[in-house]
Amino acid sequence: MAVGIFDSGLGGLTVLNAAQKHLPDVDFLYYADNAHAPYGVRNADDIYQLTRKAVQDLWARGCNLVILACNTASAAALRRMQEEGVPEGKRVLGVFVPLIEALTERQWGDNSPPREVAVKHVALFATPATVSSRAFQRELAFRAIGVDVEAQACGGVVDAIEEGDMILAEALVRSHVDALKRKMPEPQAAILGCTHYPLMADAFQKALGQDVQVFSQGDLVAESLGDYLQRHPNMLGDGAGGFVTTGKPSFVSDRATQFLRRQIAFEAA
Ligand code: DGL
């Protein structure tokens, strides 16, 4: 009985960690496409092909529900996969909507017309592919009016995290926050729109200042998943939990163990 969680690499572990804490009785099968990370510098078709292959693999391993714990895949591939149709009894969901619902103070699944919300100036930090897709702004426009979003493509941060070079990652975060602040000097809220970035949450908060409310996806996605599974218990699937990677299992396991501060053992996908 496992729910599939997919990311290009290690970032989705931030979602997995929150989901495991929130739903201790649910097994998760985590799929990291490390061999092809980072996705954020690829074109939309490439991201779609890679994402579809990974999701089909998770479905084949018995997962009924797959969470794209990757904003880049959610932005570039989710809609196309859903429009092309998914097999009977299977679902694939992304990570944007729970975040936007929190930002716009909505209950899950509230589809009422867009309305004014408290927050007016929002900084979005994401990969180049997510920023150029404008998927975040599109989803936000369905729910809120009068929100000014300034997006900053954070080149290099995912590569540095995947390589375990946290000093470089921190320096890049500072320079991307500076670049954002030149365009929007006083954001009220900041969205960490890439699941790798919560691993650098302290660096973002420090560079932005304590007055800026920083939203990251782990807990929000975990809570919304709990709500979804209560309404759709058949989506638990029948596969076993675990960790698979298209990369080198020993290297990926070491990095994951370091990030989650507990022993994680990946197997070859
Ligand atoms: N962690 C992913 C995201 O949320 C993708 C990062 C990448 O592969 O560029 O966007």
mmCIF file of C-alpha atoms and ligand atoms in Angstrom, residues 7-8 11-12 37-41 69-73 127 130 158 193-196, ligand 1:
data_model
loop_
_atom_site.group_PDB
_atom_site.id
_atom_site.type_symbol
_atom_site.label_atom_id
_atom_site.label_comp_id
_atom_site.label_asym_id
_atom_site.label_seq_id
_atom_site.Cartn_x
_atom_site.Cartn_y
_atom_site.Cartn_z
ATOM 1 C CA ASP A 7 11.224 14.272 -7.977
ATOM 2 C CA SER A 8 14.080 14.851 -10.380
ATOM 3 C CA GLY A 11 14.275 17.869 -3.349
ATOM 4 C CA GLY A 12 11.140 15.754 -3.067
ATOM 5 C CA ALA A 37 18.584 16.082 -12.771
ATOM 6 C CA PRO A 38 18.382 19.000 -12.847
ATOM 7 C CA TYR A 39 15.120 19.292 -14.763
ATOM 8 C CA GLY A 40 14.933 23.052 -14.315
ATOM 9 C CA VAL A 41 17.232 23.807 -17.242
ATOM 10 C CA ALA A 69 7.011 16.488 -5.554
ATOM 11 C CA CYS A 70 8.703 18.630 -8.159
ATOM 12 C CA ASN A 71 7.450 22.048 -9.205
ATOM 13 C CA THR A 72 9.304 21.865 -12.499
ATOM 14 C CA ALA A 73 7.501 18.641 -13.453
ATOM 15 C CA THR A 127 13.852 26.847 -11.359
ATOM 16 C CA THR A 130 9.094 26.744 -13.630
ATOM 17 C CA VAL A 158 19.611 22.579 -7.479
ATOM 18 C CA GLY A 193 8.705 27.076 -5.514
ATOM 19 C CA CYS A 194 11.167 24.222 -5.869
ATOM 20 C CA THR A 195 11.173 21.276 -3.499
ATOM 21 C CA HIS A 196 14.963 21.444 -3.191
HETATM 22 N N1 DGL B 1 12.901 19.882 -7.091
HETATM 23 C C1 DGL B 1 12.399 20.224 -8.360
HETATM 24 C C2 DGL B 1 11.390 21.340 -8.296
HETATM 25 O O1 DGL B 1 10.631 21.373 -7.358
HETATM 26 C C3 DGL B 1 13.262 20.221 -9.567
HETATM 27 C C4 DGL B 1 14.591 20.751 -9.550
HETATM 28 C C5 DGL B 1 15.339 20.455 -10.832
HETATM 29 O O2 DGL B 1 15.515 19.283 -11.158
HETATM 30 O O3 DGL B 1 15.745 21.431 -11.485
HETATM 31 O O4 DGL B 1 11.293 22.152 -9.175
#
